[in-house]
GROMACS .gro file of C-alpha atoms in nm:
model
  256
    1MET     CA    1   6.706  -2.734  -1.272
    2ILE     CA    2   6.795  -2.556  -0.949
    3ASP     CA    3   6.542  -2.336  -0.773
    4THR     CA    4   6.769  -2.092  -0.589
    5HIS     CA    5   6.494  -1.935  -0.377
    6ALA     CA    6   6.174  -2.098  -0.249
    7HIS     CA    7   5.998  -2.099   0.087
    8LEU     CA    8   5.927  -2.471   0.073
    9TYR     CA    9   5.871  -2.475   0.449
   10ASP     CA   10   5.571  -2.242   0.408
   11VAL     CA   11   5.230  -2.353   0.539
   12HIS     CA   12   5.113  -2.405   0.178
   13PHE     CA   13   5.342  -2.709   0.150
   14GLN     CA   14   5.333  -2.856   0.499
   15GLU     CA   15   5.024  -3.078   0.467
   16ASP     CA   16   5.192  -3.333   0.240
   17ILE     CA   17   5.550  -3.224   0.186
   18THR     CA   18   5.666  -3.572   0.082
   19LEU     CA   19   5.420  -3.583  -0.209
   20HIS     CA   20   5.498  -3.225  -0.304
   21ILE     CA   21   5.871  -3.287  -0.317
   22LYS     CA   22   5.808  -3.593  -0.534
   23GLU     CA   23   5.607  -3.378  -0.776
   24ILE     CA   24   5.881  -3.113  -0.781
   25GLN     CA   25   6.148  -3.372  -0.860
   26GLU     CA   26   5.932  -3.520  -1.136
   27GLU     CA   27   5.947  -3.180  -1.310
   28GLY     CA   28   6.325  -3.200  -1.327
   29VAL     CA   29   6.411  -2.989  -1.023
   30THR     CA   30   6.728  -3.122  -0.861
   31GLU     CA   31   6.768  -2.878  -0.572
   32VAL     CA   32   6.562  -2.619  -0.386
   33TRP     CA   33   6.744  -2.354  -0.182
   34LEU     CA   34   6.555  -2.225   0.120
   35PRO     CA   35   6.586  -1.861   0.232
   36ASN     CA   36   6.523  -1.798   0.601
   37CYS     CA   37   6.319  -1.506   0.738
   38ASP     CA   38   6.374  -1.495   1.114
   39LEU     CA   39   6.452  -1.708   1.418
   40GLU     CA   40   6.106  -1.867   1.418
   41SER     CA   41   6.122  -1.981   1.055
   42TRP     CA   42   6.476  -2.114   1.101
   43THR     CA   43   6.341  -2.419   1.285
   44ASP     CA   44   6.129  -2.513   0.983
   45VAL     CA   45   6.415  -2.447   0.740
   46LYS     CA   46   6.653  -2.661   0.944
   47ASN     CA   47   6.405  -2.946   0.988
   48LEU     CA   48   6.323  -2.963   0.618
   49SER     CA   49   6.686  -2.952   0.511
   50THR     CA   50   6.766  -3.226   0.762
   51ALA     CA   51   6.486  -3.444   0.624
   52TYR     CA   52   6.594  -3.393   0.261
   53PRO     CA   53   6.967  -3.315   0.281
   54ASP     CA   54   7.046  -3.386  -0.085
   55PHE     CA   55   6.753  -3.185  -0.219
   56VAL     CA   56   6.690  -2.896   0.019
   57LEU     CA   57   6.973  -2.651   0.098
   58PRO     CA   58   6.926  -2.410   0.391
   59MET     CA   59   7.017  -2.045   0.428
   60ILE     CA   60   7.004  -1.845   0.749
   61GLY     CA   61   6.937  -1.476   0.799
   62LEU     CA   62   6.701  -1.202   0.913
   63HIS     CA   63   6.474  -1.074   0.635
   64PRO     CA   64   6.456  -0.692   0.627
   65THR     CA   65   6.080  -0.673   0.683
   66TYR     CA   66   6.130  -0.882   1.000
   67VAL     CA   67   6.370  -0.624   1.142
   68LYS     CA   68   6.191  -0.466   1.438
   69GLU     CA   69   6.281  -0.325   1.781
   70ASN     CA   70   6.425  -0.659   1.893
   71TYR     CA   71   6.641  -0.715   1.586
   72LEU     CA   72   6.966  -0.731   1.781
   73GLU     CA   73   6.830  -1.017   1.989
   74GLU     CA   74   6.717  -1.196   1.673
   75LEU     CA   75   7.058  -1.149   1.514
   76ALA     CA   76   7.237  -1.279   1.821
   77ALA     CA   77   7.023  -1.592   1.829
   78LEU     CA   78   7.063  -1.650   1.455
   79LYS     CA   79   7.441  -1.608   1.484
   80VAL     CA   80   7.445  -1.889   1.742
   81GLU     CA   81   7.251  -2.111   1.499
   82LEU     CA   82   7.487  -2.016   1.216
   83ASN     CA   83   7.782  -2.132   1.423
   84ARG     CA   84   7.610  -2.463   1.493
   85ASN     CA   85   7.478  -2.551   1.147
   86LYS     CA   86   7.596  -2.589   0.790
   87VAL     CA   87   7.425  -2.350   0.549
   88VAL     CA   88   7.468  -2.264   0.183
   89ALA     CA   89   7.428  -1.886   0.228
   90ILE     CA   90   7.331  -1.596   0.449
   91GLY     CA   91   6.979  -1.499   0.347
   92GLU     CA   92   6.747  -1.372   0.280
   93ILE     CA   93   6.882  -1.039   0.395
   94GLY     CA   94   6.874  -0.690   0.254
   95LEU     CA   95   6.669  -0.370   0.245
   96ASP     CA   96   6.298  -0.308   0.195
   97TYR     CA   97   6.156   0.044   0.188
   98TYR     CA   98   5.831  -0.052   0.014
   99TRP     CA   99   5.592  -0.061   0.310
  100ASP     CA  100   5.759   0.198   0.532
  101THR     CA  101   6.100   0.325   0.634
  102ALA     CA  102   6.045   0.334   1.010
  103PHE     CA  103   6.316   0.071   1.059
  104ALA     CA  104   6.539   0.171   0.767
  105GLU     CA  105   6.836   0.247   0.992
  106HIS     CA  106   6.789  -0.081   1.177
  107GLN     CA  107   6.759  -0.267   0.846
  108MET     CA  108   7.088  -0.124   0.728
  109ASP     CA  109   7.264  -0.222   1.049
  110ALA     CA  110   7.123  -0.577   1.033
  111PHE     CA  111   7.213  -0.599   0.665
  112LYS     CA  112   7.575  -0.495   0.717
  113GLN     CA  113   7.619  -0.724   1.016
  114GLN     CA  114   7.495  -1.022   0.818
  115CYS     CA  115   7.712  -0.936   0.517
  116HIS     CA  116   8.007  -0.956   0.755
  117TRP     CA  117   7.884  -1.297   0.871
  118ALA     CA  118   7.905  -1.415   0.511
  119LEU     CA  119   8.259  -1.286   0.469
  120GLU     CA  120   8.368  -1.435   0.802
  121LYS     CA  121   8.219  -1.776   0.718
  122GLY     CA  122   8.318  -1.789   0.351
  123LEU     CA  123   7.956  -1.777   0.238
  124TRP     CA  124   7.760  -1.577  -0.017
  125VAL     CA  125   7.447  -1.366   0.043
  126ASP     CA  126   7.092  -1.398  -0.083
  127ILE     CA  127   6.955  -1.045  -0.115
  128HIS     CA  128   6.604  -0.908  -0.084
  129CYS     CA  129   6.577  -0.553  -0.217
  130ARG     CA  130   6.260  -0.354  -0.271
  131LYS     CA  131   6.257   0.019  -0.341
  132ALA     CA  132   6.608   0.039  -0.196
  133TYR     CA  133   6.851  -0.025  -0.483
  134ALA     CA  134   7.040   0.303  -0.439
  135ASP     CA  135   7.129   0.218  -0.078
  136LEU     CA  136   7.200  -0.145  -0.166
  137ILE     CA  137   7.450  -0.051  -0.436
  138LYS     CA  138   7.609   0.217  -0.218
  139THR     CA  139   7.663  -0.044   0.051
  140PHE     CA  140   7.807  -0.305  -0.184
  141LYS     CA  141   8.055  -0.047  -0.315
  142LEU     CA  142   8.208  -0.002   0.032
  143PRO     CA  143   8.565  -0.139   0.044
  144GLU     CA  144   8.471  -0.375   0.328
  145PHE     CA  145   8.231  -0.562   0.099
  146LYS     CA  146   8.438  -0.581  -0.219
  147GLU     CA  147   8.477  -0.960  -0.186
  148LEU     CA  148   8.106  -1.021  -0.121
  149ARG     CA  149   7.913  -1.229  -0.375
  150GLY     CA  150   7.558  -1.355  -0.403
  151ILE     CA  151   7.217  -1.338  -0.565
  152ILE     CA  152   6.987  -1.039  -0.595
  153HIS     CA  153   6.672  -1.241  -0.540
  154CYS     CA  154   6.367  -1.149  -0.750
  155PHE     CA  155   6.557  -0.868  -0.922
  156SER     CA  156   6.328  -0.567  -0.974
  157GLY     CA  157   6.570  -0.288  -1.050
  158ASP     CA  158   6.630  -0.112  -1.382
  159ALA     CA  159   6.885  -0.181  -1.655
  160ARG     CA  160   7.150   0.045  -1.499
  161GLU     CA  161   7.114  -0.120  -1.161
  162ALA     CA  162   7.130  -0.463  -1.323
  163LYS     CA  163   7.461  -0.372  -1.488
  164VAL     CA  164   7.611  -0.216  -1.175
  165LEU     CA  165   7.522  -0.516  -0.959
  166THR     CA  166   7.646  -0.775  -1.206
  167ASP     CA  167   7.966  -0.574  -1.258
  168LEU     CA  168   8.012  -0.600  -0.881
  169GLY     CA  169   7.993  -0.979  -0.918
  170PHE     CA  170   7.634  -1.046  -0.816
  171LEU     CA  171   7.387  -1.274  -0.994
  172LEU     CA  172   7.026  -1.182  -1.068
  173GLY     CA  173   6.751  -1.420  -0.954
  174ILE     CA  174   6.475  -1.437  -1.216
  175GLY     CA  175   6.136  -1.590  -1.139
  176GLY     CA  176   5.772  -1.583  -1.241
  177VAL     CA  177   5.761  -1.207  -1.305
  178ILE     CA  178   5.943  -1.270  -1.634
  179THR     CA  179   5.624  -1.437  -1.765
  180TYR     CA  180   5.392  -1.144  -1.685
  181LYS     CA  181   5.242  -0.957  -1.979
  182ASN     CA  182   5.322  -0.602  -1.870
  183THR     CA  183   5.659  -0.657  -1.705
  184THR     CA  184   5.965  -0.462  -1.821
  185LEU     CA  185   6.198  -0.712  -1.655
  186PHE     CA  186   6.339  -0.858  -1.974
  187GLN     CA  187   6.417  -0.512  -2.111
  188ASP     CA  188   6.613  -0.447  -1.793
  189ILE     CA  189   6.818  -0.769  -1.808
  190LYS     CA  190   6.848  -0.840  -2.183
  191ASP     CA  191   7.203  -0.705  -2.199
  192ILE     CA  192   7.316  -0.895  -1.890
  193PRO     CA  193   7.530  -1.202  -1.972
  194LEU     CA  194   7.359  -1.530  -1.893
  195SER     CA  195   7.658  -1.606  -1.671
  196HIS     CA  196   7.493  -1.369  -1.420
  197ILE     CA  197   7.142  -1.519  -1.421
  198VAL     CA  198   6.991  -1.788  -1.198
  199LEU     CA  199   6.642  -1.935  -1.176
  200GLU     CA  200   6.407  -1.908  -0.878
  201THR     CA  201   6.037  -1.928  -0.792
  202ASP     CA  202   6.004  -1.752  -0.456
  203ALA     CA  203   5.732  -2.009  -0.392
  204PRO     CA  204   5.459  -1.978  -0.274
  205TYR     CA  205   5.473  -1.623  -0.414
  206LEU     CA  206   5.493  -1.480  -0.768
  207SER     CA  207   5.349  -1.772  -0.963
  208PRO     CA  208   5.428  -1.764  -1.333
  209VAL     CA  209   5.163  -1.748  -1.604
  210PRO     CA  210   4.932  -1.948  -1.633
  211PHE     CA  211   4.922  -2.001  -1.255
  212ARG     CA  212   4.930  -1.636  -1.152
  213GLY     CA  213   4.707  -1.579  -0.849
  214LYS     CA  214   4.761  -1.932  -0.721
  215PRO     CA  215   5.027  -2.054  -0.476
  216ASN     CA  216   5.359  -2.094  -0.655
  217SER     CA  217   5.577  -2.406  -0.639
  218PRO     CA  218   5.931  -2.504  -0.740
  219LYS     CA  219   5.769  -2.742  -0.987
  220ASN     CA  220   5.692  -2.430  -1.197
  221ILE     CA  221   6.061  -2.364  -1.263
  222PRO     CA  222   6.037  -2.519  -1.614
  223LEU     CA  223   5.787  -2.248  -1.715
  224ILE     CA  224   6.027  -1.975  -1.604
  225ALA     CA  225   6.323  -2.145  -1.772
  226GLN     CA  226   6.136  -2.186  -2.102
  227LYS     CA  227   6.025  -1.822  -2.103
  228LEU     CA  228   6.382  -1.704  -2.044
  229ALA     CA  229   6.514  -1.937  -2.313
  230ASP     CA  230   6.261  -1.795  -2.559
  231LEU     CA  231   6.344  -1.436  -2.470
  232PHE     CA  232   6.721  -1.493  -2.500
  233GLU     CA  233   6.660  -1.697  -2.817
  234ILE     CA  234   6.848  -2.004  -2.702
  235SER     CA  235   6.745  -2.362  -2.635
  236LEU     CA  236   6.597  -2.466  -2.303
  237LYS     CA  237   6.890  -2.704  -2.260
  238GLU     CA  238   7.143  -2.421  -2.299
  239LEU     CA  239   6.951  -2.198  -2.057
  240VAL     CA  240   6.932  -2.468  -1.791
  241GLN     CA  241   7.297  -2.567  -1.830
  242GLN     CA  242   7.413  -2.207  -1.789
  243THR     CA  243   7.189  -2.116  -1.495
  244ASN     CA  244   7.276  -2.442  -1.316
  245GLN     CA  245   7.645  -2.373  -1.371
  246ASN     CA  246   7.602  -2.024  -1.224
  247ALA     CA  247   7.421  -2.160  -0.918
  248ASN     CA  248   7.677  -2.434  -0.865
  249LYS     CA  249   7.962  -2.182  -0.870
  250LEU     CA  250   7.796  -2.000  -0.582
  251LYS     CA  251   7.737  -2.324  -0.397
  252ALA     CA  252   8.107  -2.403  -0.436
  253ILE     CA  253   8.195  -2.076  -0.262
  254SER     CA  254   8.023  -2.210   0.048
  255GLY     CA  255   8.178  -2.554   0.010
  256TYR     CA  256   7.833  -2.703   0.033
   0.00000   0.00000   0.00000
């Protein structure tokens, strides 16, 4: 199983990362893809991917909630690092209007710039979107981004948005939320072909049931996979084969 989005460099895992990676692998996880947040976190992402090159795959990008007054400086520094290092994707990038919209214009500028990085480098994008799906879709429909591909990480839109985004060629990242009792997530994705679904944990966030409220881990991917298999009424083996195939197609775009 491939975890397409986990912050394995987070402080929750740093005390004994070697043991934790061993436990993750024992649960059948073959790869963990690391989204970056800003210039500071890039050092940890790079170091971990260097230490475990066959298991940990790095992304690079400026997360929308980290876009502040100095975002142009951050982008410039990250662009230098992008030119120096091999990454699987540009991410996590996107739009987040949940907490406030004070930097909405700056977020959009950073988002578009980084989407162009992906196109220039032959990479895909890992997208964070919260309370901003209308602007996200509007942006992706611009002619300049018609070739862009990637994952809508932790998809939280509605059924219409799911269809529009997958019709545009994007995959939906599904994690622990699918196991929550009151979620409408499955109703929103049930008509989406499995060819547009990938697995993720977003560890240490969004732990699946029965670990909700505790730090999440990529070793919980089997719980998410089994829940999805049950909901789509297919075997776990079929679900894992399809989602791995989807993830590997994206990885091939980047030549990683």
